Amino acid sequence: MSLVQDETRVRAEEALRSVRVRCMACGAAARADRPAGQCAVCGGLLDVVLTFDRPLARDEIGAGLPPALRASGVWRYRPLLPALPSAAIVTRAEGNTPIYWDDRLARFAGLERLGLKHEGHNPTASFKDRGMTVGISHARAVGAQIVACASTGNTSASLASYAAAAGLAALVLIPEGKISGGKLSQTIAYGARIVQVQGDFDQALTLLRQLTEAYPIYLVNSVNPFRLEGQKTIVFELLEQLDWDVPDLIALPGGNLGNTAAFGKALDDLWNAGLIDRLPRLATIQAAGAAPFAAYFASGFDRYEPVVAETIATAIKIGNPASTPRARRAIERTDGLVTTVTDDEIMEAKAAIDRAGIGCEPASAASLAGVRRLVREGALAPEAKVVGVLTGHVLKDADAVVDYHLHDRDGRPRPGANRPVSIPAEMAALERTLADALHG
Ligand SMILES: Cc1ncc(COP(=O)(O)O)c(C=O)c1O
Ligand SMILES: [Zn+2]
């Protein structure tokens, strides 16, 4: 899936010389011709530096690209991405995801209209593919042989797929017993080496950061600024789909906060490129049992305390989000909001999304649950123009669906649940079971 197999490494290195990263803590800048996990001076988080000598025109997006890049909902925004050499790019035509406008879900949220951009339509069924295509392409450009992540499941599935496509070895650290079967099976299928850590996600990430500092292994977690560059394209594509009519608010779930950070950077870049003249507010929604960023926000960004995370939404079960300073910057710049929702609110919102025929995994439903809460609390007016992001596909966590519909938390049948029934293989039994429907 590499685009130009025969372009030489030397040319790739030359192309990389123009790409720079800068530390958001101390301002030190560096070339991006090596893995870029953290600032070499102070250990701070890095941003990819993009500068625009002149305003970009909207019709420059997607223009003059080879078909494989034009087909990608990430690489078609190439003027708004780091200038990685074409020879290094590994793409699976990621992105190009729909926005659903469903009246029932708008009513559920208490809004007149609500868009839900569904990132579960990506090749490995979560938004992670958008960041992964850029992260793995940068890894190839710098000559990495082994790529690695710690993951609550979706990053590992995406990393495993893109590493396989690129012909790189992949290593994945996951918290043992704490990721869904669907995500684990994707990661196994695509051939990553999987190490289950007897601890939580935060411990797995700490271990991996130590490993990648000591050995030549390329870290692809969202501390890596190239991942975030790809994830920016959720916002680019969303705005393009709205004909650049900027919404009042974009809501998304927050775990490790890479996506919140990426959305903030996307808006900065669009602003600097002259493509928008107004910013939407960002709203990051955390699960109540995994909400250190919401507490930090509530303190006026004065006191930050990591927590031991607990939530049914395993994808956002993170107690010490690595991108916290970047996410704070994004919320501050957009006059954004951070709120929490309970597991019950998440599952209720998920059931509504599923029943609308759309479906998503539990963490994704935090977007809708959070918007509903913001409306109820008066922080968001019913006529506000809002787009929520659904981050992963319903099949990512099939157990969560079946468990929800089989019984409630006390083991009792859940009212309104869609319980499959069992019958002997006989027509009479089928008619008895369907009596209501057959006889009106
Ligand atoms: C489905 C899903 N939603 C939301 C998130 C949270 O994204 P972030 O860690 O960038 O805050 C994740 C992260 O793993 C995820 O897999
Ligand atoms: Zn620094």
Short mmCIF file of C-alpha atoms and ligand atoms in Angstrom, two decimals:
data_model
loop_
_atom_site.label_atom_id
_atom_site.label_comp_id
_atom_site.label_asym_id
_atom_site.label_seq_id
_atom_site.Cartn_x
_atom_site.Cartn_y
_atom_site.Cartn_z
CA MET A 1 0.00 0.00 0.00
CA SER A 2 3.03 2.25 -0.14
CA LEU A 3 2.52 4.74 -2.93
CA VAL A 4 5.87 5.08 -4.63
CA GLN A 5 7.92 2.04 -3.77
CA ASP A 6 11.03 3.05 -5.67
CA GLU A 7 11.54 6.57 -4.33
CA THR A 8 14.87 6.52 -2.55
CA ARG A 9 15.43 6.87 1.19
CA VAL A 10 17.70 9.83 0.57
CA ARG A 11 14.86 11.72 -1.03
CA ALA A 12 12.64 10.81 1.91
CA GLU A 13 15.18 12.21 4.34
CA GLU A 14 15.49 15.40 2.33
CA ALA A 15 11.75 15.87 2.29
CA LEU A 16 11.62 15.39 6.05
CA ARG A 17 14.07 18.23 6.65
CA SER A 18 11.34 20.79 6.22
CA VAL A 19 9.14 19.19 8.90
CA ARG A 20 9.59 20.56 12.41
CA VAL A 21 8.20 19.90 15.86
CA ARG A 22 8.06 22.37 18.74
CA CYS A 23 7.68 21.79 22.47
CA MET A 24 4.56 23.36 23.90
CA ALA A 25 6.22 23.70 27.33
CA CYS A 26 9.64 25.25 26.59
CA GLY A 27 9.32 26.24 22.92
CA ALA A 28 12.38 24.26 21.77
CA ALA A 29 12.09 23.36 18.07
CA ALA A 30 13.59 20.33 16.38
CA ARG A 31 13.64 18.60 13.02
CA ALA A 32 11.21 15.72 12.71
CA ASP A 33 13.71 13.36 11.12
CA ARG A 34 13.58 11.01 14.14
CA PRO A 35 10.85 9.59 16.39
CA ALA A 36 9.11 12.46 18.16
CA GLY A 37 7.77 11.14 21.46
CA GLN A 38 8.63 14.10 23.67
CA CYS A 39 10.81 17.24 23.89
CA ALA A 40 14.50 16.34 24.14
CA VAL A 41 15.12 19.41 26.33
CA CYS A 42 12.35 19.28 28.94
CA GLY A 43 10.25 16.17 28.23
CA GLY A 44 7.22 18.31 27.26
CA LEU A 45 4.60 17.52 24.62
CA LEU A 46 5.45 18.31 21.01
CA ASP A 47 3.40 19.95 18.25
CA VAL A 48 4.08 19.65 14.54
CA VAL A 49 4.78 23.17 13.25
CA LEU A 50 2.73 24.23 10.25
CA THR A 51 3.11 27.68 8.75
CA PHE A 52 1.09 29.21 5.95
CA ASP A 53 2.82 31.86 3.80
CA ARG A 54 -0.52 32.79 2.25
CA PRO A 55 -4.19 31.98 2.85
CA LEU A 56 -5.27 28.58 1.50
CA ALA A 57 -8.23 28.52 -0.88
CA ARG A 58 -10.94 25.92 -0.18
CA ASP A 59 -10.61 24.50 -3.69
CA GLU A 60 -6.92 23.77 -3.10
CA ILE A 61 -8.02 20.91 -0.83
CA GLY A 62 -7.66 17.63 -2.67
CA ALA A 63 -6.32 19.31 -5.80
CA GLY A 64 -3.33 17.95 -7.72
CA LEU A 65 -2.97 14.77 -5.65
CA PRO A 66 -2.38 11.22 -6.91
CA PRO A 67 -5.59 9.12 -6.75
CA ALA A 68 -4.54 7.10 -3.69
CA LEU A 69 -4.07 10.26 -1.66
CA ARG A 70 -7.20 11.91 -2.99
CA ALA A 71 -9.16 8.81 -1.95
CA SER A 72 -8.07 9.23 1.67
CA GLY A 73 -10.13 11.45 3.96
CA VAL A 74 -6.85 12.28 5.65
CA TRP A 75 -4.33 12.85 2.85
CA ARG A 76 -6.68 14.90 0.72
CA TYR A 77 -6.02 17.66 3.26
CA ARG A 78 -2.32 17.48 2.50
CA PRO A 79 -1.72 21.26 2.51
CA LEU A 80 -2.90 21.20 6.15
CA LEU A 81 -0.67 18.27 7.15
CA PRO A 82 3.08 17.85 7.68
CA ALA A 83 4.95 17.44 4.40
CA LEU A 84 5.87 13.77 4.75
CA PRO A 85 7.47 12.20 1.67
CA SER A 86 4.98 10.43 -0.60
CA ALA A 87 7.19 7.34 -0.63
CA ALA A 88 6.58 6.80 3.07
CA ILE A 89 2.79 7.19 3.06
CA VAL A 90 0.73 4.17 4.09
CA THR A 91 -2.97 4.72 3.50
CA ARG A 92 -6.12 2.60 3.63
CA ALA A 93 -8.45 5.27 2.26
CA GLU A 94 -9.32 6.17 5.85
CA GLY A 95 -11.76 8.91 6.83
CA ASN A 96 -14.58 9.87 4.45
CA THR A 97 -17.05 9.27 7.27
CA PRO A 98 -20.71 10.35 7.20
CA ILE A 99 -22.60 12.81 9.38
CA TYR A 100 -26.02 11.48 10.43
CA TRP A 101 -28.81 13.99 11.10
CA ASP A 102 -31.44 12.09 13.04
CA ASP A 103 -34.48 13.91 14.47
CA ARG A 104 -35.03 11.30 17.21
CA LEU A 105 -31.50 11.74 18.49
CA ALA A 106 -31.78 15.53 18.30
CA ARG A 107 -34.94 15.27 20.43
CA PHE A 108 -33.15 12.91 22.83
CA ALA A 109 -30.48 15.58 23.29
CA GLY A 110 -33.05 18.39 23.58
CA LEU A 111 -31.82 20.09 20.41
CA GLU A 112 -33.61 21.17 17.25
CA ARG A 113 -30.93 19.58 15.10
CA LEU A 114 -27.93 17.40 15.85
CA GLY A 115 -25.29 15.91 13.58
CA LEU A 116 -23.34 12.81 14.53
CA LYS A 117 -20.14 12.25 12.59
CA HIS A 118 -19.49 8.53 12.62
CA GLU A 119 -15.82 7.64 12.81
CA GLY A 120 -16.76 3.98 13.16
CA HIS A 121 -16.83 3.99 9.34
CA ASN A 122 -13.02 3.87 9.21
CA PRO A 123 -11.09 0.80 7.98
CA THR A 124 -10.57 -0.65 11.47
CA ALA A 125 -13.85 0.90 12.66
CA SER A 126 -12.60 3.76 14.84
CA PHE A 127 -11.19 7.27 14.42
CA LYS A 128 -7.73 5.96 15.30
CA ASP A 129 -7.04 5.15 11.63
CA ARG A 130 -6.86 8.84 10.81
CA GLY A 131 -3.98 9.37 13.20
CA MET A 132 -2.42 6.04 12.43
CA THR A 133 -1.94 6.68 8.71
CA VAL A 134 0.14 9.75 9.55
CA GLY A 135 1.94 8.19 12.54
CA ILE A 136 2.95 5.05 10.63
CA SER A 137 3.93 7.10 7.58
CA HIS A 138 6.23 9.22 9.77
CA ALA A 139 7.63 6.03 11.33
CA ARG A 140 8.49 4.76 7.86
CA ALA A 141 9.96 8.10 6.84
CA VAL A 142 12.37 8.01 9.78
CA GLY A 143 13.30 4.38 9.09
CA ALA A 144 11.62 2.78 12.13
CA GLN A 145 11.48 -1.02 12.15
CA ILE A 146 9.25 -1.57 15.18
CA VAL A 147 6.19 0.50 16.09
CA ALA A 148 4.44 0.25 19.44
CA CYS A 149 1.52 1.53 21.50
CA ALA A 150 -0.25 1.05 24.79
CA SER A 151 -3.96 0.85 24.20
CA THR A 152 -7.49 0.49 25.49
CA GLY A 153 -8.07 -1.47 22.28
CA ASN A 154 -8.81 0.76 19.32
CA THR A 155 -5.30 2.14 18.91
CA SER A 156 -3.91 -1.39 19.04
CA ALA A 157 -6.32 -2.61 16.33
CA SER A 158 -5.42 0.34 14.12
CA LEU A 159 -1.69 0.12 14.77
CA ALA A 160 -1.69 -3.60 14.03
CA SER A 161 -3.46 -3.03 10.71
CA TYR A 162 -1.33 -0.14 9.49
CA ALA A 163 1.92 -1.75 10.64
CA ALA A 164 0.97 -4.89 8.71
CA ALA A 165 0.18 -2.79 5.63
CA ALA A 166 3.54 -1.03 5.98
CA GLY A 167 5.50 -4.23 6.61
CA LEU A 168 6.63 -3.07 10.07
CA ALA A 169 6.73 -5.10 13.27
CA ALA A 170 4.07 -4.03 15.77
CA LEU A 171 4.12 -4.29 19.57
CA VAL A 172 1.04 -3.64 21.66
CA LEU A 173 0.73 -3.32 25.45
CA ILE A 174 -2.82 -3.72 26.74
CA PRO A 175 -4.26 -3.77 30.26
CA GLU A 176 -5.05 -7.43 30.81
CA GLY A 177 -8.76 -8.28 30.79
CA LYS A 178 -9.75 -4.65 30.26
CA ILE A 179 -10.23 -4.34 26.52
CA SER A 180 -13.16 -5.64 24.48
CA GLY A 181 -13.00 -8.96 22.68
CA GLY A 182 -13.60 -7.34 19.29
CA LYS A 183 -10.62 -5.02 19.61
CA LEU A 184 -8.39 -7.78 20.93
CA SER A 185 -9.37 -10.08 18.08
CA GLN A 186 -8.59 -7.39 15.47
CA THR A 187 -5.16 -6.90 17.02
CA ILE A 188 -4.49 -10.64 17.07
CA ALA A 189 -5.73 -11.02 13.48
CA TYR A 190 -3.48 -8.30 12.05
CA GLY A 191 -0.47 -9.94 13.63
CA ALA A 192 0.79 -7.53 16.30
CA ARG A 193 2.83 -8.92 19.17
CA ILE A 194 0.51 -8.50 22.16
CA VAL A 195 1.71 -8.13 25.74
CA GLN A 196 -1.02 -8.06 28.38
CA VAL A 197 0.03 -5.95 31.35
CA GLN A 198 -1.36 -6.87 34.75
CA GLY A 199 -2.41 -3.32 35.50
CA ASP A 200 -4.40 -0.49 33.95
CA PHE A 201 -3.91 1.54 30.76
CA ASP A 202 -1.98 4.26 32.55
CA GLN A 203 0.55 1.71 33.85
CA ALA A 204 0.87 0.12 30.42
CA LEU A 205 1.62 3.51 28.84
CA THR A 206 4.21 4.37 31.51
CA LEU A 207 5.95 1.05 30.86
CA LEU A 208 5.91 1.57 27.11
CA ARG A 209 7.34 5.08 27.38
CA GLN A 210 10.24 3.67 29.40
CA LEU A 211 10.77 0.96 26.78
CA THR A 212 10.73 3.33 23.81
CA GLU A 213 13.18 5.68 25.53
CA ALA A 214 15.65 2.82 26.05
CA TYR A 215 15.27 0.97 22.71
CA PRO A 216 14.82 1.90 19.04
CA ILE A 217 11.07 1.37 19.07
CA TYR A 218 8.78 4.02 17.57
CA LEU A 219 6.01 5.13 19.96
CA VAL A 220 2.66 5.61 18.24
CA ASN A 221 0.50 6.67 21.19
CA SER A 222 -1.17 10.03 20.84
CA VAL A 223 1.66 11.76 22.71
CA ASN A 224 3.20 11.41 19.24
CA PRO A 225 2.27 14.68 17.48
CA PHE A 226 2.02 13.00 14.06
CA ARG A 227 -0.95 10.94 15.27
CA LEU A 228 -2.73 14.14 16.17
CA GLU A 229 -2.02 15.64 12.75
CA GLY A 230 -4.09 12.85 11.19
CA GLN A 231 -6.88 13.17 13.74
CA LYS A 232 -7.22 16.87 12.86
CA THR A 233 -8.88 15.75 9.65
CA ILE A 234 -12.07 14.79 11.52
CA VAL A 235 -12.61 18.53 11.97
CA PHE A 236 -11.50 19.43 8.44
CA GLU A 237 -13.87 16.91 6.89
CA LEU A 238 -16.72 17.84 9.23
CA LEU A 239 -16.46 21.51 8.28
CA GLU A 240 -16.19 20.72 4.61
CA GLN A 241 -19.35 18.58 4.91
CA LEU A 242 -21.09 21.59 6.50
CA ASP A 243 -19.94 23.77 3.60
CA TRP A 244 -17.66 25.55 6.04
CA ASP A 245 -20.64 26.80 8.04
CA VAL A 246 -18.95 26.55 11.46
CA PRO A 247 -21.20 24.91 14.10
CA ASP A 248 -21.63 26.37 17.57
CA LEU A 249 -20.24 23.31 19.30
CA ILE A 250 -18.40 20.07 18.54
CA ALA A 251 -18.70 17.38 21.24
CA LEU A 252 -16.40 14.40 21.65
CA PRO A 253 -15.52 11.79 24.27
CA GLY A 254 -12.29 12.36 26.21
CA GLY A 255 -9.96 9.62 27.42
CA ASN A 256 -6.26 10.18 26.86
CA LEU A 257 -7.31 13.55 25.32
CA GLY A 258 -5.38 13.15 22.07
CA ASN A 259 -8.51 13.85 20.07
CA THR A 260 -9.41 16.97 22.05
CA ALA A 261 -5.86 18.19 21.44
CA ALA A 262 -6.08 17.32 17.74
CA PHE A 263 -9.39 19.16 17.33
CA GLY A 264 -7.86 22.27 18.92
CA LYS A 265 -4.86 22.10 16.60
CA ALA A 266 -7.13 21.58 13.59
CA LEU A 267 -9.02 24.75 14.41
CA ASP A 268 -5.77 26.67 14.93
CA ASP A 269 -4.45 25.50 11.58
CA LEU A 270 -7.70 26.32 9.76
CA TRP A 271 -7.70 29.75 11.33
CA ASN A 272 -4.06 30.39 10.43
CA ALA A 273 -4.65 29.18 6.87
CA GLY A 274 -7.56 31.63 6.56
CA LEU A 275 -10.13 28.88 5.99
CA ILE A 276 -12.44 29.83 8.87
CA ASP A 277 -13.19 33.14 10.55
CA ARG A 278 -14.97 31.85 13.64
CA LEU A 279 -14.26 28.98 16.05
CA PRO A 280 -16.76 26.40 17.32
CA ARG A 281 -16.64 25.60 21.03
CA LEU A 282 -15.22 22.20 21.83
CA ALA A 283 -16.96 20.08 24.46
CA THR A 284 -15.01 17.17 25.88
CA ILE A 285 -17.14 14.57 27.64
CA GLN A 286 -15.57 12.21 30.17
CA ALA A 287 -17.05 9.21 31.96
CA ALA A 288 -17.77 10.19 35.57
CA GLY A 289 -15.45 7.47 36.88
CA ALA A 290 -12.57 8.56 34.63
CA ALA A 291 -12.77 12.33 34.69
CA PRO A 292 -9.54 13.99 35.86
CA PHE A 293 -9.77 16.54 33.03
CA ALA A 294 -13.34 17.52 33.93
CA ALA A 295 -12.25 18.09 37.54
CA TYR A 296 -9.27 20.14 36.32
CA PHE A 297 -11.63 22.24 34.16
CA ALA A 298 -14.03 22.68 37.10
CA SER A 299 -11.14 24.05 39.18
CA GLY A 300 -10.51 26.73 36.53
CA PHE A 301 -7.50 24.66 35.39
CA ASP A 302 -5.95 25.24 38.78
CA ARG A 303 -5.70 21.76 40.34
CA TYR A 304 -4.95 18.58 38.39
CA GLU A 305 -5.22 15.17 40.06
CA PRO A 306 -4.92 11.83 38.25
CA VAL A 307 -7.53 9.24 39.28
CA VAL A 308 -7.88 5.47 39.25
CA ALA A 309 -10.33 5.10 36.36
CA GLU A 310 -13.52 3.04 36.39
CA THR A 311 -16.19 3.02 33.68
CA ILE A 312 -18.12 0.66 31.44
CA ALA A 313 -16.72 2.64 28.47
CA THR A 314 -13.35 0.86 28.40
CA ALA A 315 -12.01 3.01 25.54
CA ILE A 316 -11.98 6.06 27.81
CA LYS A 317 -11.06 4.30 31.05
CA ILE A 318 -7.99 6.45 31.58
CA GLY A 319 -7.00 8.10 34.85
CA ASN A 320 -4.03 10.26 33.82
CA PRO A 321 -4.53 11.53 30.25
CA ALA A 322 -1.21 12.05 28.46
CA SER A 323 -2.38 15.02 26.35
CA THR A 324 -3.82 17.04 29.27
CA PRO A 325 -1.81 20.26 28.61
CA ARG A 326 -2.64 20.20 24.90
CA ALA A 327 -6.31 19.55 25.63
CA ARG A 328 -6.38 22.41 28.12
CA ARG A 329 -5.02 24.68 25.40
CA ALA A 330 -7.75 23.49 23.01
CA ILE A 331 -10.53 24.08 25.54
CA GLU A 332 -9.20 27.50 26.49
CA ARG A 333 -8.78 28.68 22.91
CA THR A 334 -12.26 27.65 21.89
CA ASP A 335 -13.99 28.81 25.08
CA GLY A 336 -14.82 25.13 25.39
CA LEU A 337 -16.55 22.97 27.98
CA VAL A 338 -15.68 19.78 29.80
CA THR A 339 -18.34 17.72 31.52
CA THR A 340 -19.01 14.22 32.79
CA VAL A 341 -21.69 11.60 32.25
CA THR A 342 -22.47 8.49 34.29
CA ASP A 343 -22.23 4.99 32.88
CA ASP A 344 -26.03 4.79 32.94
CA GLU A 345 -26.27 7.99 30.88
CA ILE A 346 -23.69 6.61 28.44
CA MET A 347 -25.59 3.35 27.99
CA GLU A 348 -28.94 5.12 27.64
CA ALA A 349 -27.50 7.35 24.92
CA LYS A 350 -25.89 4.36 23.26
CA ALA A 351 -29.21 2.49 23.24
CA ALA A 352 -30.82 5.52 21.54
CA ILE A 353 -28.06 5.68 18.91
CA ASP A 354 -28.27 1.94 18.34
CA ARG A 355 -32.08 2.03 18.03
CA ALA A 356 -31.80 4.76 15.41
CA GLY A 357 -29.99 2.14 13.31
CA ILE A 358 -26.69 3.95 13.62
CA GLY A 359 -24.92 2.16 16.46
CA CYS A 360 -21.68 2.93 18.23
CA GLU A 361 -19.49 1.62 21.02
CA PRO A 362 -20.09 2.81 24.59
CA ALA A 363 -17.35 5.49 24.75
CA SER A 364 -18.72 7.11 21.59
CA ALA A 365 -22.14 7.56 23.16
CA ALA A 366 -20.58 9.89 25.74
CA SER A 367 -20.81 12.56 23.01
CA LEU A 368 -24.61 12.37 22.87
CA ALA A 369 -25.01 11.87 26.63
CA GLY A 370 -22.78 14.90 27.22
CA VAL A 371 -24.66 17.14 24.80
CA ARG A 372 -27.93 16.12 26.45
CA ARG A 373 -26.52 17.04 29.84
CA LEU A 374 -25.23 20.41 28.59
CA VAL A 375 -28.69 21.24 27.21
CA ARG A 376 -30.40 20.17 30.45
CA GLU A 377 -28.00 22.27 32.50
CA GLY A 378 -28.65 25.30 30.28
CA ALA A 379 -25.07 25.47 29.02
CA LEU A 380 -26.30 24.84 25.47
CA ALA A 381 -29.38 26.41 23.85
CA PRO A 382 -31.87 24.08 22.06
CA GLU A 383 -31.32 25.95 18.77
CA ALA A 384 -27.52 25.60 18.94
CA LYS A 385 -25.94 23.96 15.90
CA VAL A 386 -24.10 20.95 17.30
CA VAL A 387 -22.11 18.07 15.86
CA GLY A 388 -21.08 15.15 18.08
CA VAL A 389 -18.40 12.68 17.14
CA LEU A 390 -19.06 8.94 17.38
CA THR A 391 -15.60 7.51 17.72
CA GLY A 392 -16.10 3.76 17.21
CA HIS A 393 -18.38 1.14 15.63
CA VAL A 394 -21.12 -0.78 17.45
CA LEU A 395 -19.32 -4.11 16.85
CA LYS A 396 -16.25 -2.89 18.72
CA ASP A 397 -17.94 -3.92 21.95
CA ALA A 398 -20.59 -6.52 21.16
CA ASP A 399 -20.65 -7.79 24.76
CA ALA A 400 -21.78 -4.37 25.98
CA VAL A 401 -24.82 -4.59 23.67
CA VAL A 402 -25.81 -8.11 24.61
CA ASP A 403 -25.29 -7.54 28.35
CA TYR A 404 -27.38 -4.36 28.23
CA HIS A 405 -30.30 -6.05 26.51
CA LEU A 406 -30.23 -9.24 28.55
CA HIS A 407 -30.67 -7.67 31.97
CA ASP A 408 -30.17 -4.53 34.01
CA ARG A 409 -27.39 -4.06 36.55
CA ASP A 410 -29.36 -5.93 39.23
CA GLY A 411 -29.90 -8.90 36.93
CA ARG A 412 -33.57 -8.04 36.23
CA PRO A 413 -35.04 -7.86 32.70
CA ARG A 414 -34.54 -4.33 31.39
CA PRO A 415 -37.78 -2.60 30.26
CA GLY A 416 -37.80 -2.04 26.51
CA ALA A 417 -34.84 -4.37 25.99
CA ASN A 418 -34.57 -6.34 22.76
CA ARG A 419 -34.17 -9.87 24.10
CA PRO A 420 -33.77 -12.67 21.56
CA VAL A 421 -36.09 -15.62 22.27
CA SER A 422 -35.49 -19.32 21.75
CA ILE A 423 -37.97 -21.81 20.24
CA PRO A 424 -38.00 -25.41 19.04
CA ALA A 425 -37.65 -25.71 15.24
CA GLU A 426 -41.44 -26.01 14.70
CA MET A 427 -43.92 -23.83 12.83
CA ALA A 428 -46.45 -23.92 15.70
CA ALA A 429 -43.85 -22.60 18.11
CA LEU A 430 -42.89 -19.84 15.68
CA GLU A 431 -46.54 -18.82 15.26
CA ARG A 432 -47.08 -18.81 19.03
CA THR A 433 -44.05 -16.60 19.52
CA LEU A 434 -45.11 -14.17 16.78
CA ALA A 435 -48.83 -14.25 17.70
CA ASP A 436 -48.93 -10.55 18.54
CA ALA A 437 -47.38 -9.52 15.25
CA LEU A 438 -49.32 -12.02 13.10
CA HIS A 439 -52.76 -11.34 14.54
CA GLY A 440 -52.49 -7.64 15.09
C1 LIG B 1 -13.86 4.73 20.81
C2 LIG B 1 -13.02 5.74 21.50
N1 LIG B 1 -13.57 6.89 21.86
C3 LIG B 1 -12.87 7.85 22.48
C4 LIG B 1 -11.54 7.67 22.79
C5 LIG B 1 -10.83 8.74 23.51
O1 LIG B 1 -9.96 9.45 22.69
P1 LIG B 1 -8.74 10.22 23.34
O2 LIG B 1 -7.92 9.19 24.07
O3 LIG B 1 -8.03 10.81 22.20
O4 LIG B 1 -9.32 11.21 24.30
C6 LIG B 1 -10.91 6.47 22.45
C7 LIG B 1 -9.50 6.24 22.79
O5 LIG B 1 -9.04 5.13 22.84
C8 LIG B 1 -11.67 5.49 21.77
O6 LIG B 1 -11.12 4.33 21.42
ZN ZN B 2 10.58 21.35 25.98
#
